[in-house]
Amino acid sequence: QTASSLASIALQGAHTREELARSQSRLTEIAAAMPGVIFQQVQQQDGLEFSYVAEGAEELLGVDAESLMKDASLLWSRVDERDRCIIDQVLAGQVEGTLSKECWFRLHMPDGSLRWIEAHARRINEGDKQGWAGIFLDATEQYERERRLHRAGLVFDHAQEGIMITDAELRILEVNPAFTRITGYEAEEAVGQTPRILSSGRHGRAFYREMWDQIRSQGHWEGEIWNRRKDGEIYPEWLSITTARDPRSGETQYIGVFTDISRLKQSEEELAHLAHHDMLTGLPNRLMFHLRLDHALARARRDGRQVALLFLDLDRFKNLNDTLGHAFGDQILRQVAARLERVVREQDLVARLGGDEFVILLEDLKDTEASGRVAEALIEVLRQPYTIENREYFLSASIGISHFPADGEQADDLLRAADLALYQAKEEGRSTWRVHQPELTRRVEAFVNMEAALRQALEREELCLYYQPKVDARTRQVIGAEALIRWEHPEQGLIPPNHFLPL
């Protein structure tokens, strides 16, 4: 009986040891399959020591399990200085009384790299065994991911550009503070809405259709767009829309990043204005005038309309400007510009070509006499006194007029004709106006040709002297001779001096 009982007890003990071995094996396999390294620490006289470390310690922690259970400092001595205080608190038992703990620390690996370790542990209290049981995890990727998210959050919150994120149905999911600053919509007002709340109405369906066709085909669109703020103000922005797809869920989101370019557009408009306007008077300059003249002539050709060009020059302005100074002259020119604009119609153009030269472009004239009436009104308004520093000054102006199509089909022809008419007005006493006549052009062309030929005559020695005797009427004796120059032109023959001396 006793022997049988002893055998039974021995058999049960063997089964128990076998079961424990199998359990231990299963636990070891489970520990090996865990993503981290399971450990157990117990309180010793010298502090906490590892009583168990699962496989994988060398790969994760840089020291094998057996060595670690012999000397825990092989791990703790490689903790980065920035995290040493955390580990010192744990090892010194400053967390007594807590049931669980977790911490993150940086660990210097044998190959020189730095790895983030995440530790989770629960307190154990089994008789004389007191300590911790837990797991070490590689948190490097998680830390980097969280750090990227943190940086992205900083960019999102502090970016000067407005950022708007929508789902596939274009419902707004999130906006950043810059979105609120630019549009005036708070986050809670925008979330759940669609970007249509910003629509200015300036773009048609074709614009948005083309935009979304490109986004869906290329995943990106960028360009200038006009939107509306919450207060109703319409403003320009530079918008970039990018498609973002979650690789795990497959969900599509759209990220819109935009910049308010109101100041840029204003600067562009100011530069364009400066490029096309006279800085002194604010009138259109020569460049703007030629653009408007070309357009006016194109419309006149198409519609069969008449156009008049008035070339205006202030009489003796240079003498006044040189005598009283350029600052005085600038004030006069500004007043002249203002008076000219008051006389003409809104659709007409007054431009300053430079100095004291102005041109007035009259479109859609019913008859050519209308330009004369305008010229008379301009001369009259410029005759009125100019008050500068409590003193009155008087000026007059002369005007030459040309008409399309009578005086030319091209802009240069009309300008030349108006200039010739202006020359005639000044020759005939100033403070008046003259309409271009074809005969004037012929005279001027003959004058120019004669001047050019005279220069050649000097080089070719075509000029010669004729001596005319001077006779005393009483004695009938020759008392001298008068030298008279003549031009022996090879084609026109002998040209008398009264034809070329004025040149």
XYZ file of C-alpha atoms in Angstrom:
503
model
C 0.000 0.000 0.000
C 2.746 2.385 0.962
C 4.806 1.505 -2.070
C 1.778 1.927 -4.294
C 1.069 5.335 -2.803
C 4.655 6.431 -3.268
C 4.614 5.285 -6.889
C 1.400 7.189 -7.481
C 2.861 10.329 -5.947
C 6.009 9.978 -8.049
C 3.928 9.512 -11.194
C 1.857 12.590 -10.412
C 5.040 14.585 -9.787
C 6.390 13.487 -13.146
C 3.164 14.523 -14.852
C 3.284 17.854 -13.030
C 6.881 18.507 -14.076
C 6.042 17.527 -17.637
C 3.044 19.861 -17.628
C 5.161 22.654 -16.177
C 7.763 22.050 -18.865
C 5.105 22.206 -21.553
C 3.677 25.390 -20.007
C 7.143 26.880 -19.811
C 7.719 25.978 -23.461
C 4.424 27.533 -24.498
C 5.197 30.690 -22.540
C 8.625 30.855 -24.163
C 7.067 30.494 -27.614
C 4.485 33.154 -26.801
C 7.197 35.477 -25.492
C 9.267 34.916 -28.629
C 6.269 35.744 -30.798
C 5.579 39.009 -28.972
C 6.584 42.221 -30.801
C 8.893 43.206 -27.961
C 10.909 41.600 -25.196
C 9.144 40.391 -22.026
C 11.066 40.862 -18.810
C 10.757 40.466 -15.053
C 12.640 42.442 -12.442
C 12.842 41.564 -8.767
C 14.004 43.604 -5.857
C 17.449 42.587 -4.604
C 19.630 44.081 -1.920
C 21.492 46.137 -4.545
C 18.324 47.185 -6.338
C 16.207 45.833 -9.146
C 17.719 43.015 -11.176
C 16.389 41.092 -14.163
C 15.186 37.641 -13.154
C 13.821 36.858 -16.633
C 14.398 38.277 -20.104
C 12.792 36.756 -23.186
C 14.506 36.006 -26.465
C 15.135 38.907 -28.807
C 16.828 41.076 -26.216
C 20.071 41.290 -28.154
C 18.300 42.425 -31.315
C 16.125 44.974 -29.506
C 18.336 46.105 -26.625
C 21.830 45.354 -27.899
C 22.649 42.845 -25.127
C 21.684 39.178 -24.856
C 19.228 37.941 -22.224
C 21.747 35.890 -20.234
C 24.166 38.797 -19.869
C 21.359 41.136 -18.991
C 20.139 38.880 -16.177
C 23.665 38.847 -14.770
C 24.278 42.583 -15.040
C 21.390 45.010 -15.544
C 23.816 47.915 -15.954
C 24.636 46.597 -19.440
C 21.270 48.093 -20.380
C 20.871 51.079 -18.088
C 24.372 52.463 -18.693
C 23.508 53.016 -22.355
C 20.425 55.110 -21.684
C 20.796 58.582 -23.217
C 21.749 61.334 -20.779
C 18.543 63.232 -21.546
C 16.460 60.333 -20.202
C 18.730 59.227 -17.358
C 16.637 60.896 -14.661
C 13.587 58.831 -15.663
C 15.483 55.559 -15.310
C 17.145 56.682 -12.077
C 13.734 57.324 -10.538
C 12.558 53.844 -11.517
C 15.666 52.089 -10.274
C 15.634 54.064 -7.020
C 12.133 52.823 -6.290
C 10.550 56.252 -6.462
C 7.481 54.760 -8.099
C 6.545 52.567 -5.181
C 2.852 52.384 -4.555
C 1.924 52.456 -8.234
C 0.426 49.350 -9.822
C 1.779 50.039 -13.314
C 4.182 52.313 -15.090
C 5.341 53.180 -18.556
C 8.210 55.239 -19.841
C 10.049 56.137 -22.997
C 13.802 56.419 -23.199
C 16.527 56.657 -25.813
C 19.047 53.847 -25.924
C 22.488 53.992 -27.535
C 23.011 50.832 -29.577
C 26.380 49.100 -30.078
C 26.466 50.216 -33.741
C 26.228 53.879 -32.672
C 22.580 54.391 -33.587
C 19.943 55.763 -31.224
C 16.788 53.775 -30.600
C 13.617 54.754 -28.788
C 12.451 52.111 -26.280
C 8.958 52.012 -24.823
C 8.613 50.125 -21.512
C 5.333 48.956 -19.919
C 5.314 47.125 -16.549
C 3.017 46.060 -13.708
C 4.009 45.640 -10.104
C 4.337 42.065 -8.796
C 4.135 41.166 -5.141
C 4.397 37.420 -4.590
C 5.571 36.721 -1.081
C 9.210 37.585 -0.916
C 9.250 38.444 -4.635
C 8.633 42.105 -5.264
C 9.341 43.890 -8.518
C 7.992 44.403 -12.010
C 6.879 42.321 -14.948
C 6.590 43.993 -18.320
C 7.693 44.380 -21.908
C 10.217 46.437 -23.866
C 9.047 47.658 -27.304
C 10.892 49.288 -30.194
C 9.227 52.736 -30.365
C 11.589 54.323 -32.875
C 9.184 54.232 -35.817
C 6.266 55.293 -33.646
C 8.293 58.175 -32.225
C 9.371 59.306 -35.692
C 5.781 59.021 -36.894
C 4.511 61.062 -33.951
C 7.287 63.575 -34.435
C 6.341 63.971 -38.097
C 2.722 64.385 -37.060
C 3.778 66.965 -34.502
C 5.795 68.868 -37.085
C 2.894 68.636 -39.504
C 0.625 69.990 -36.788
C 2.986 72.897 -36.192
C 3.047 73.660 -39.910
C -0.742 73.376 -40.099
C -1.284 75.694 -37.132
C 1.424 78.262 -37.875
C 1.463 78.374 -41.683
C 0.781 81.760 -43.247
C -1.107 79.975 -46.024
C -4.702 78.957 -45.505
C -5.205 75.183 -45.423
C -8.497 73.381 -45.973
C -8.974 69.593 -45.956
C -12.110 68.021 -47.441
C -13.390 64.486 -47.890
C -14.195 62.886 -51.233
C -17.638 64.598 -51.221
C -15.894 67.977 -50.679
C -17.202 68.394 -47.133
C -14.711 70.434 -45.149
C -13.057 68.312 -42.448
C -10.503 70.715 -41.027
C -9.134 74.231 -41.508
C -6.150 75.985 -39.977
C -5.962 79.380 -38.223
C -4.688 81.077 -41.409
C -7.877 79.955 -43.174
C -9.878 81.853 -40.550
C -7.626 84.905 -40.799
C -7.933 85.069 -44.599
C -11.592 84.117 -45.112
C -13.148 85.304 -41.858
C -14.831 81.915 -41.242
C -14.141 80.259 -37.891
C -13.327 76.548 -37.957
C -16.697 75.563 -36.506
C -18.450 77.617 -39.211
C -16.504 76.001 -42.052
C -16.332 72.346 -40.975
C -19.159 70.371 -42.556
C -19.681 72.966 -45.292
C -18.270 72.777 -48.818
C -15.836 75.228 -50.441
C -18.835 76.782 -52.192
C -19.198 79.076 -49.183
C -16.150 80.902 -50.589
C -17.403 81.146 -54.180
C -17.158 84.661 -55.610
C -19.359 84.041 -58.644
C -16.612 85.296 -60.957
C -15.838 81.865 -62.404
C -18.252 79.902 -64.555
C -18.956 76.183 -64.558
C -16.402 75.596 -67.302
C -13.633 76.927 -65.040
C -14.466 74.548 -62.182
C -15.084 71.626 -64.539
C -11.632 72.054 -66.052
C -10.116 72.375 -62.574
C -11.631 69.134 -61.275
C -10.893 67.261 -64.491
C -7.221 68.026 -63.926
C -7.359 67.137 -60.220
C -8.948 63.757 -60.958
C -6.580 62.959 -63.822
C -3.325 64.368 -62.436
C -3.999 64.570 -58.706
C -3.130 68.259 -58.563
C -4.266 71.715 -59.690
C -2.727 75.116 -59.117
C -3.766 78.557 -60.238
C -5.255 81.957 -59.486
C -8.852 82.121 -58.315
C -11.186 84.774 -56.931
C -13.018 83.923 -53.703
C -15.313 85.731 -51.283
C -14.641 86.419 -47.603
C -17.301 86.062 -44.937
C -17.859 89.842 -44.995
C -18.582 89.702 -48.738
C -15.276 91.128 -49.954
C -14.008 89.442 -53.119
C -10.275 88.793 -53.136
C -7.710 86.972 -55.318
C -5.807 83.959 -54.052
C -3.250 81.504 -55.377
C -4.728 78.059 -54.749
C -3.114 74.626 -54.852
C -5.313 71.508 -54.541
C -3.738 68.072 -54.047
C -5.383 64.651 -53.873
C -4.412 62.561 -50.819
C -5.383 58.873 -50.551
C -5.111 56.855 -47.323
C -3.192 53.669 -48.263
C -4.930 51.674 -45.513
C -8.541 52.773 -45.828
C -8.425 53.881 -49.447
C -10.326 57.055 -48.538
C -9.720 60.121 -50.690
C -9.199 63.572 -49.261
C -8.386 66.879 -50.918
C -5.928 69.349 -49.425
C -6.285 72.965 -50.506
C -3.488 75.427 -49.697
C -4.030 79.066 -50.634
C -2.385 82.463 -50.286
C -4.141 85.817 -50.318
C -2.490 87.681 -53.222
C -4.466 90.917 -52.869
C -1.322 92.957 -52.236
C 0.478 91.278 -55.128
C -2.404 92.039 -57.486
C -2.504 95.614 -56.225
C 1.243 95.958 -56.860
C 0.822 94.508 -60.355
C -1.970 96.976 -61.078
C 0.139 99.859 -59.767
C 3.086 98.803 -61.929
C 0.805 98.448 -64.944
C -0.608 101.913 -64.234
C 2.891 103.396 -63.971
C 3.886 101.706 -67.231
C 0.931 103.246 -69.069
C 0.497 106.619 -67.352
C 2.444 109.834 -66.985
C 3.777 110.197 -63.437
C 3.413 113.985 -63.358
C -0.151 114.426 -64.616
C -1.618 110.935 -64.221
C -2.702 111.019 -67.867
C -2.106 108.076 -70.196
C 1.430 108.196 -71.587
C 2.764 107.673 -75.108
C 2.618 103.866 -74.807
C -0.996 103.859 -73.609
C -1.949 106.405 -76.266
C -0.599 104.262 -79.112
C -2.416 101.196 -77.759
C -5.711 103.101 -77.554
C -5.186 104.676 -80.965
C -4.562 101.290 -82.605
C -7.727 99.883 -81.006
C -9.756 102.945 -81.990
C -8.632 102.698 -85.610
C -9.420 98.977 -85.721
C -12.966 99.651 -84.470
C -13.376 102.560 -86.883
C -12.359 100.390 -89.855
C -14.774 97.676 -88.773
C -17.746 99.942 -88.049
C -17.117 102.662 -90.638
C -16.721 105.375 -87.965
C -14.657 108.585 -87.961
C -11.806 109.328 -85.571
C -10.105 112.663 -84.902
C -6.661 113.266 -83.468
C -5.865 116.626 -81.843
C -2.188 117.461 -81.330
C -1.881 120.238 -78.691
C 1.177 122.253 -77.754
C 1.404 125.072 -75.194
C 2.610 128.335 -76.731
C 5.954 129.642 -75.393
C 5.794 127.243 -72.442
C 9.535 126.608 -72.611
C 10.337 130.277 -71.979
C 8.025 130.327 -68.953
C 9.418 127.047 -67.633
C 13.041 128.158 -68.005
C 12.335 131.513 -66.369
C 10.225 130.428 -63.379
C 11.648 126.942 -62.851
C 10.604 123.363 -63.474
C 8.563 123.124 -60.255
C 6.412 125.972 -61.550
C 6.170 124.283 -64.942
C 5.051 121.029 -63.331
C 2.187 122.807 -61.566
C 1.103 124.368 -64.856
C 1.166 121.000 -66.638
C -0.948 119.374 -63.927
C -3.555 122.132 -64.194
C -3.546 121.870 -67.995
C -4.139 118.104 -67.798
C -7.075 118.574 -65.421
C -8.667 121.208 -67.672
C -8.304 119.072 -70.798
C -10.030 116.120 -69.139
C -12.950 118.327 -68.096
C -13.657 119.330 -71.697
C -13.676 115.969 -73.493
C -16.195 113.142 -73.214
C -15.660 110.176 -70.926
C -14.970 107.840 -73.863
C -12.347 110.196 -75.332
C -8.667 110.009 -74.425
C -6.313 112.751 -73.257
C -2.637 111.733 -73.156
C 0.651 113.473 -72.497
C 3.399 112.612 -74.965
C 6.073 114.519 -73.060
C 7.083 118.083 -72.266
C 4.158 120.371 -73.094
C 2.763 118.130 -75.852
C -0.673 116.568 -75.412
C -2.885 114.530 -77.732
C -6.652 114.107 -77.619
C -8.277 111.100 -79.281
C -11.924 111.582 -80.267
C -13.837 108.452 -81.299
C -17.202 107.859 -82.967
C -17.495 111.340 -84.487
C -20.673 112.128 -86.411
C -18.900 114.753 -88.525
C -15.443 116.301 -88.877
C -16.708 119.693 -87.666
C -17.090 118.227 -84.165
C -13.320 118.093 -83.744
C -13.089 121.833 -84.451
C -15.685 122.581 -81.789
C -13.716 120.516 -79.274
C -10.469 122.278 -80.264
C -12.100 125.685 -79.764
C -13.333 124.628 -76.313
C -9.872 123.367 -75.376
C -8.154 126.571 -76.453
C -10.709 128.643 -74.558
C -10.342 126.709 -71.310
C -6.547 126.911 -71.505
C -6.711 130.711 -71.929
C -8.135 131.065 -68.428
C -5.644 132.284 -65.789
C -3.516 129.804 -63.819
C -3.222 130.643 -60.125
C 0.050 129.541 -58.536
C 1.142 130.824 -55.139
C -1.540 133.527 -55.229
C -0.382 134.866 -58.595
C -2.110 134.580 -61.948
C -0.368 133.465 -65.114
C -1.699 133.238 -68.655
C -0.958 130.704 -71.368
C -2.320 129.794 -74.744
C -2.237 126.652 -76.857
C -2.147 125.711 -80.514
C -3.830 122.602 -81.910
C -3.419 120.596 -85.092
C -6.189 118.210 -86.159
C -6.187 115.138 -88.401
C -9.047 112.783 -89.264
C -9.408 109.104 -90.003
C -9.716 108.014 -92.748
C -9.299 111.289 -94.672
C -5.742 112.008 -93.484
C -4.438 108.469 -93.221
C -5.244 104.863 -92.440
C -2.421 104.235 -89.987
C -1.586 105.756 -86.613
C 1.736 107.225 -87.780
C 0.042 108.912 -90.741
C -2.531 110.574 -88.476
C 0.117 111.740 -86.016
C 2.231 113.217 -88.787
C -0.783 114.975 -90.291
C -1.832 116.428 -86.916
C 1.743 117.565 -86.277
C 1.833 119.367 -89.630
C -1.479 121.059 -88.847
C -0.083 122.136 -85.470
C 2.933 123.632 -87.215
C 0.604 125.619 -89.472
C -1.411 126.857 -86.460
C 1.743 128.164 -84.798
C 2.911 129.765 -88.036
C -0.394 131.618 -88.310
C -0.259 133.329 -84.956
C -0.636 130.670 -82.225
C -3.606 130.297 -79.837
C -5.604 128.769 -82.655
C -6.300 125.462 -84.355
C -5.956 124.154 -87.856
C -7.206 121.056 -89.646
C -4.723 119.199 -91.776
C -4.915 119.917 -95.514
C -3.274 117.766 -98.215
C -1.613 120.865 -99.719
C 0.196 121.417 -96.434
C 1.680 117.954 -96.629
C 2.879 118.577 -100.151
C 4.517 121.868 -99.132
C 6.243 120.298 -96.169
C 7.436 117.347 -98.223
C 8.800 119.746 -100.829
C 10.483 121.720 -98.042
C 12.072 118.558 -96.611
C 13.208 117.401 -100.045
C 14.665 120.835 -100.797
C 16.567 120.836 -97.511
C 18.061 117.408 -98.222
C 18.996 118.425 -101.767
C 20.631 121.624 -100.488
C 22.965 119.610 -98.290
C 23.993 117.600 -101.329
C 24.385 120.815 -103.356
C 27.037 122.043 -100.927
C 28.941 118.780 -101.282
C 28.614 118.763 -105.108
C 29.471 122.465 -105.468
C 26.209 123.228 -107.254
C 26.043 126.731 -105.729
C 27.600 129.564 -107.728
C 27.922 133.352 -107.549
C 26.579 135.906 -109.991
C 27.910 139.465 -109.779
C 25.498 142.301 -110.475
C 27.169 145.695 -111.062
C 26.200 148.724 -108.975
C 26.022 151.921 -111.098
C 26.027 155.521 -109.883
C 22.835 157.015 -111.295
C 24.374 160.468 -111.762
C 27.687 159.577 -113.298
C 26.571 156.247 -114.777
C 29.853 154.742 -113.613
C 30.175 151.252 -112.068
C 31.032 151.790 -108.458
C 30.836 148.178 -107.251
C 29.160 144.818 -107.604
C 26.605 142.803 -105.644
C 27.301 139.058 -105.300
C 24.182 136.951 -105.802
C 24.144 133.221 -105.059
C 22.388 130.841 -107.414
C 21.738 127.124 -107.265
C 22.306 125.237 -110.479
C 20.184 122.138 -109.816
C 20.970 119.239 -112.192
C 17.255 118.532 -112.751
C 15.381 121.756 -111.931
C 17.865 124.126 -113.478
C 18.674 127.522 -111.965
C 16.907 127.960 -108.605
C 16.587 131.557 -107.322
C 17.775 132.317 -103.776
C 14.336 133.121 -102.392
C 13.478 129.419 -102.756
C 16.364 128.049 -100.727
C 17.815 130.826 -98.562
C 15.008 130.456 -95.913
C 16.232 126.905 -95.341
